[in-house]
mmCIF file of C-alpha atoms in Angstrom:
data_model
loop_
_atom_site.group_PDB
_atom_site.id
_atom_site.type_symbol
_atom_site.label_atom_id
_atom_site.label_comp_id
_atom_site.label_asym_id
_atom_site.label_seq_id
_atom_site.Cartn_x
_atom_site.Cartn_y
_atom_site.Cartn_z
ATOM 1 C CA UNK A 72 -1.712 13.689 -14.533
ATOM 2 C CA UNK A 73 1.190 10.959 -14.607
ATOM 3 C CA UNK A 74 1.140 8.819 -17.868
ATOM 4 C CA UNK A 75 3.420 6.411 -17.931
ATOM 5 C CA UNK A 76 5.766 8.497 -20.075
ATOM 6 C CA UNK A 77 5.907 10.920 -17.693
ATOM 7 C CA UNK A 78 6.424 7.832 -15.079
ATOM 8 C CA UNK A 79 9.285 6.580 -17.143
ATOM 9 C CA UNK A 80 11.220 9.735 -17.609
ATOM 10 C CA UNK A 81 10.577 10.486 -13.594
ATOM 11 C CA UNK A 82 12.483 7.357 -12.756
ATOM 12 C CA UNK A 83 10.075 6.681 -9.844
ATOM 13 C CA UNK A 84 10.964 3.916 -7.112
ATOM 14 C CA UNK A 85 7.734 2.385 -5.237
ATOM 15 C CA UNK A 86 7.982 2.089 -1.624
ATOM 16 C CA UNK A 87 5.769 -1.180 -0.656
ATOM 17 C CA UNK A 88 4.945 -2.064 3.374
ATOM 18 C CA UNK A 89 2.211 -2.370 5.593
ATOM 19 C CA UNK A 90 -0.715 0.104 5.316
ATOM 20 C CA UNK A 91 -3.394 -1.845 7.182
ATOM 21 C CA UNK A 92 -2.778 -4.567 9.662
ATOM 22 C CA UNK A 93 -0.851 -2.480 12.350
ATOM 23 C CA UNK A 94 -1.607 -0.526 15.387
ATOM 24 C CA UNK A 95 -1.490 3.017 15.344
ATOM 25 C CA UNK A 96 1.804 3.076 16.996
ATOM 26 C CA UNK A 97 3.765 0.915 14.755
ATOM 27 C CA UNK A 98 1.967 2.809 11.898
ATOM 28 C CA UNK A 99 3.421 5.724 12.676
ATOM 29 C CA UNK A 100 7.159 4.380 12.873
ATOM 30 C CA UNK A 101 6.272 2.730 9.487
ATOM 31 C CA UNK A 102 5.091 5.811 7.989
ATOM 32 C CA UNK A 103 8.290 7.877 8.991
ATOM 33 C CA UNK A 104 10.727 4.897 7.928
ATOM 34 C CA UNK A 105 9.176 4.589 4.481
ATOM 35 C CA UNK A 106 9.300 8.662 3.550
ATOM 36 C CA UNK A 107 12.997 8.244 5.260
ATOM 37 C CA UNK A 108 13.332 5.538 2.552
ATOM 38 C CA UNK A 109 11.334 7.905 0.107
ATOM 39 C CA UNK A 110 14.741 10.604 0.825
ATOM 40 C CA UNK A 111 17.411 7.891 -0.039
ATOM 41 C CA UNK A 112 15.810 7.306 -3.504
ATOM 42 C CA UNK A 113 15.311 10.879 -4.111
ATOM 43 C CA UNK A 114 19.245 11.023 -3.452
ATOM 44 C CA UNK A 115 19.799 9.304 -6.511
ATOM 45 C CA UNK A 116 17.324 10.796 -8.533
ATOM 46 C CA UNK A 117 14.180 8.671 -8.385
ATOM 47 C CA UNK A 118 10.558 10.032 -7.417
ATOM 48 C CA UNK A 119 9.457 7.820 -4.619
ATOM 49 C CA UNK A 120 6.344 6.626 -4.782
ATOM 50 C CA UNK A 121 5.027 6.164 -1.448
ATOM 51 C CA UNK A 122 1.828 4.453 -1.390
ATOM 52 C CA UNK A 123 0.209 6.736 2.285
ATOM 53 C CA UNK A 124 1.239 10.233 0.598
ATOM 54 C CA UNK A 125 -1.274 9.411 -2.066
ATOM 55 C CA UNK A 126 -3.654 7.188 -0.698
ATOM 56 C CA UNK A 127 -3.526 6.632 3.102
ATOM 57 C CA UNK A 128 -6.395 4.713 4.567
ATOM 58 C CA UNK A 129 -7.593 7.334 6.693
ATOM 59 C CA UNK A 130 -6.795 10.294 4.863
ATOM 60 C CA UNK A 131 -7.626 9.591 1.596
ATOM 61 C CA UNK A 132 -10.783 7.232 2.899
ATOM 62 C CA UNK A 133 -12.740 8.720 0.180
ATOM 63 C CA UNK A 134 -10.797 7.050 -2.380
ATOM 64 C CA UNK A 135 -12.505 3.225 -2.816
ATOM 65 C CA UNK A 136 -11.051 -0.048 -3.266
ATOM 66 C CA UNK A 137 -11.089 -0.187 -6.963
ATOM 67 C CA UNK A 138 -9.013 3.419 -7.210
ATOM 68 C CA UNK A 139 -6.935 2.091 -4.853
ATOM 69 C CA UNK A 140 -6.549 -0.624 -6.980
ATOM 70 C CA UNK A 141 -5.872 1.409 -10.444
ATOM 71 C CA UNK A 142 -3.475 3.865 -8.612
ATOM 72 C CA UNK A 143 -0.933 1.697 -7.160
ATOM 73 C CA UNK A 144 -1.048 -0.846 -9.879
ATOM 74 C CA UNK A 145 -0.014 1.827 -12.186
ATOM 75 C CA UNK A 146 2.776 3.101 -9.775
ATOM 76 C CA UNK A 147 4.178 -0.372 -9.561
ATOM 77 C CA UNK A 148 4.469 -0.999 -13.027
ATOM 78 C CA UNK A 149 5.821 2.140 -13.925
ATOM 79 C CA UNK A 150 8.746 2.216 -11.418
ATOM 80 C CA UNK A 151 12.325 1.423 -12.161
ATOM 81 C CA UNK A 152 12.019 -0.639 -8.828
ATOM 82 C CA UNK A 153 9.874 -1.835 -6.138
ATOM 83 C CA UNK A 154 11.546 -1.749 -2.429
ATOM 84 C CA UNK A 155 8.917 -3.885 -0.700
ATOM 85 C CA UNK A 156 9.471 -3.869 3.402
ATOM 86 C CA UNK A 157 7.709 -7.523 4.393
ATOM 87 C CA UNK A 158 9.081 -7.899 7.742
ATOM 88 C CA UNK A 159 5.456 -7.463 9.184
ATOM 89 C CA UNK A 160 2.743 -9.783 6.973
ATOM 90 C CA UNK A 161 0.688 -8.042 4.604
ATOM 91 C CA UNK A 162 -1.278 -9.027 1.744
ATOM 92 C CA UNK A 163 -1.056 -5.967 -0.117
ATOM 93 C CA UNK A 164 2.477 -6.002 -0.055
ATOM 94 C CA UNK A 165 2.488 -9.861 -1.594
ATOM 95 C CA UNK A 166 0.103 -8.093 -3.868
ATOM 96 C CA UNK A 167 2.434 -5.616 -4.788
ATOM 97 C CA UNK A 168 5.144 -7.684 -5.195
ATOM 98 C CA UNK A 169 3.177 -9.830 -7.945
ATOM 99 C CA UNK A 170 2.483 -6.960 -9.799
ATOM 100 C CA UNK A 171 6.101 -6.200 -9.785
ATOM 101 C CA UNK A 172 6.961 -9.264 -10.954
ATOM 102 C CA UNK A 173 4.789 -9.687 -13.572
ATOM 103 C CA UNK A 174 5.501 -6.407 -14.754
ATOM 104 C CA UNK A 175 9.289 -7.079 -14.876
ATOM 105 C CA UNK A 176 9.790 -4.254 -12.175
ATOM 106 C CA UNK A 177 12.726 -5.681 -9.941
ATOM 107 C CA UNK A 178 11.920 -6.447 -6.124
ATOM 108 C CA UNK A 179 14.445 -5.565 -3.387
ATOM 109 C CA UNK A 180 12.927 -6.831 -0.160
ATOM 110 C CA UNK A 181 13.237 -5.611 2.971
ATOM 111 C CA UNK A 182 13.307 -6.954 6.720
ATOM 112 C CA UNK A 183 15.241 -7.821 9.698
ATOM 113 C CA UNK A 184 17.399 -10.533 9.851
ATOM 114 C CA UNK A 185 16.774 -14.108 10.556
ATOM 115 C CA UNK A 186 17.977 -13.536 14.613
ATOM 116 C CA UNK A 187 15.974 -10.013 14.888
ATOM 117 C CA UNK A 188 12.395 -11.537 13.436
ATOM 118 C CA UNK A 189 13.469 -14.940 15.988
ATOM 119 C CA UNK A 190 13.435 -12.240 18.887
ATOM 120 C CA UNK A 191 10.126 -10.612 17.509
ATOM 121 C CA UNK A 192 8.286 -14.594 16.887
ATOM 122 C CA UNK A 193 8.069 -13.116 13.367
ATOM 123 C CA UNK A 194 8.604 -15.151 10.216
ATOM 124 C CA UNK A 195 8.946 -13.624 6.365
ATOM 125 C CA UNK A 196 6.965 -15.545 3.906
ATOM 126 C CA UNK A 197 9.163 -18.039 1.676
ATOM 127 C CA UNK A 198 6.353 -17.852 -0.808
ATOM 128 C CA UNK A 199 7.408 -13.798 -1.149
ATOM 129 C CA UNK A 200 11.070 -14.285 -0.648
ATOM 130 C CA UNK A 201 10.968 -16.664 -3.335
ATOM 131 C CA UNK A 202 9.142 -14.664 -5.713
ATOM 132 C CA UNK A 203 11.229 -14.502 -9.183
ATOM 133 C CA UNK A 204 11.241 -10.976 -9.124
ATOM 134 C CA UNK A 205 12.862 -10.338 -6.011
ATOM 135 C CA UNK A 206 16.463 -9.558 -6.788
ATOM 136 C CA UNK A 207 18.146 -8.621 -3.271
ATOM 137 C CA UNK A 208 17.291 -8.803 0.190
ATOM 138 C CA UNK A 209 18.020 -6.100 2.080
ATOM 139 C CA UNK A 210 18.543 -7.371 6.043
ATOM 140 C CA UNK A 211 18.514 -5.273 9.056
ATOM 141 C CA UNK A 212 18.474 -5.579 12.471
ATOM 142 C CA UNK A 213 16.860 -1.471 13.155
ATOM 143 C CA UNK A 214 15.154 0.377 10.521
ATOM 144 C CA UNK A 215 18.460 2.748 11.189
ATOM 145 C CA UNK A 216 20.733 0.118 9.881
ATOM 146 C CA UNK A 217 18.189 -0.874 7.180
ATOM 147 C CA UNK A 218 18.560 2.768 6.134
ATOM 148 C CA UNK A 219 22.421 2.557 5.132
ATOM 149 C CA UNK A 220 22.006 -1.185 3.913
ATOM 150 C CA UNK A 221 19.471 0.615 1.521
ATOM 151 C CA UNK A 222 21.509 3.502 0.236
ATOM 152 C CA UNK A 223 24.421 0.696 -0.723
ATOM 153 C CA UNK A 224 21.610 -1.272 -2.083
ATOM 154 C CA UNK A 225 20.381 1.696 -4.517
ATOM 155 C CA UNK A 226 24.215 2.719 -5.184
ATOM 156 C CA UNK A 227 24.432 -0.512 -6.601
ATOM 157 C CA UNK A 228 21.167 -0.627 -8.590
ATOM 158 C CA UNK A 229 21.719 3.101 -9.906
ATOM 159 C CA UNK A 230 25.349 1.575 -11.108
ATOM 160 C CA UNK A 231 23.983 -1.398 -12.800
ATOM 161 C CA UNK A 232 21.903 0.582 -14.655
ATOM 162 C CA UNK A 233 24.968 2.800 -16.121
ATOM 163 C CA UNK A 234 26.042 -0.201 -17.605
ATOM 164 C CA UNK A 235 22.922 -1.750 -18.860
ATOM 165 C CA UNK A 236 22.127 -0.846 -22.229
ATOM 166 C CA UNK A 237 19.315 -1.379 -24.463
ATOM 167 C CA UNK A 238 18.413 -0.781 -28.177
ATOM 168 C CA UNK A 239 16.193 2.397 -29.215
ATOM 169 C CA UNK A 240 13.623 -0.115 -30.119
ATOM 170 C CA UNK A 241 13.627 -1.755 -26.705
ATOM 171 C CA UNK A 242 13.094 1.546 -24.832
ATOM 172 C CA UNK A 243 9.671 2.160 -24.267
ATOM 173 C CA UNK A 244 8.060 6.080 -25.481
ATOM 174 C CA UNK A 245 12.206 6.362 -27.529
ATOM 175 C CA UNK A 246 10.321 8.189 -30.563
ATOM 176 C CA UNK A 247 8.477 10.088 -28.447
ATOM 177 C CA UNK A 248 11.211 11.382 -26.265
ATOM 178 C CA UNK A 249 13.478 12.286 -29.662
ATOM 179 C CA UNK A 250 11.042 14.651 -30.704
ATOM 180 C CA UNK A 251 11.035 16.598 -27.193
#
C-alpha cells in the first residue's frame, strides 16, 4: 500500500489528460503518449503515476466514482509534479489541476501550440492556463516534439530541485526517514 511516505520518497510525477471524452481512436494515441511520457519521468528517477494503469474506465470499471475519487486525489498530492496534457477539454483534468494547486504540487501543462490547436478549431481554457499553479507550458506541434520539449522541461525541473533547499523541519516524514 502507498502512504504518502512511501509517495514522497518514490518521487512520483502524475501524468493528467483525457480519460473520458474521446473516441476510441484518439484514446488509444493518448494512452501510448502518456506511458511514453510515463518513460521520460522514469529517466530521471520519478514513478509516474499514470492515472489508466491504475484505474482505466473500462478496465478497472469495477472501481466507483468515489475510489476514483480517493485514488487520484492522493496521487496528485503526493507527486513532486503534475504534467497535465489539456490540449483536448476535460473536466477531470481541470479537476486535477485544482488539486494540484491547492496542494502546492507544481503544474506543467501540456498542448499544441497556438497555430496547431487554430488548425484543429481547438482552444485551451484560459481559466486552466491561468491557474496559479501552473508553472510552464510545454507547446508542441506532434506529441513527438512534445516528447523532447518534455524531457528539457523535466531536466530543468530535476535541476531546480538540486538547488532548492529546505530546513529538516520543512521536509515532510524528516524524523521518520533518519531513523531508516
Amino acid at each position: 500500500m502507498t502512504t504518502p511516505k512511501t509517495a514522497a520518497m518514490r518521487k512520483m510525477v502524475y501524468i493528467s489528460g483525457p480519460l473520458t471524452s474521446v473516441d476510441s481512436e484518439t484514446m488509444a494515441v493518448l494512452k501510448a503518449f502518456y506511458e511514453s511520457v510515463g518513460g521520460i519521468c522514469n529517466e530521471f528517477g520519478f514513478e509516474a503515476y499514470i492515472p489508466h494503469v491504475f484505474s482505466d474506465p473500462d478496465q478497472a470499471a469495477n472501481l466507483t466514482a468515489a475510489q476514483v475519487d480517493l485514488i487520484d486525489r492522493k496521487a496528485v498530492t503526493s507527486s513532486y509534479l503534475v504534467l497535465a496534457y489539456v490540449g483536448i477539454p476535460a473536466l477531470g483534468c481541470g479537476i486535477e489541476v485544482e488539486m494540484a494547486y491547492h496542494a502546492n504540487v507544481p503544474v506543467f501543462l501540456m498542448y499544441e501550440d497556438d497555430e496547431t490547436l487554430e488548425v484543429l478549431e481547438k482552444r485551451v481554457s484560459r481559466l486552466v492556463k491561468g491557474n496559479p499553479g501552473v508553472k510552464k507550458h510545454i507547446r508542441f506541434i506532434t506529441f513527438e516534439s512534445a516528447l523532447h520539449a518534455i524531457r528539457e522541461a523535466l531536466q530543468e525541473f530535476v535541476d531546480g530541485m538540486k538547488d532548492s533547499v529546505l530546513p529538516d523541519v520543512l521536509l515532510p516524514w524528516a524524523d521518520d526517514l533518519a531513523s531508516e
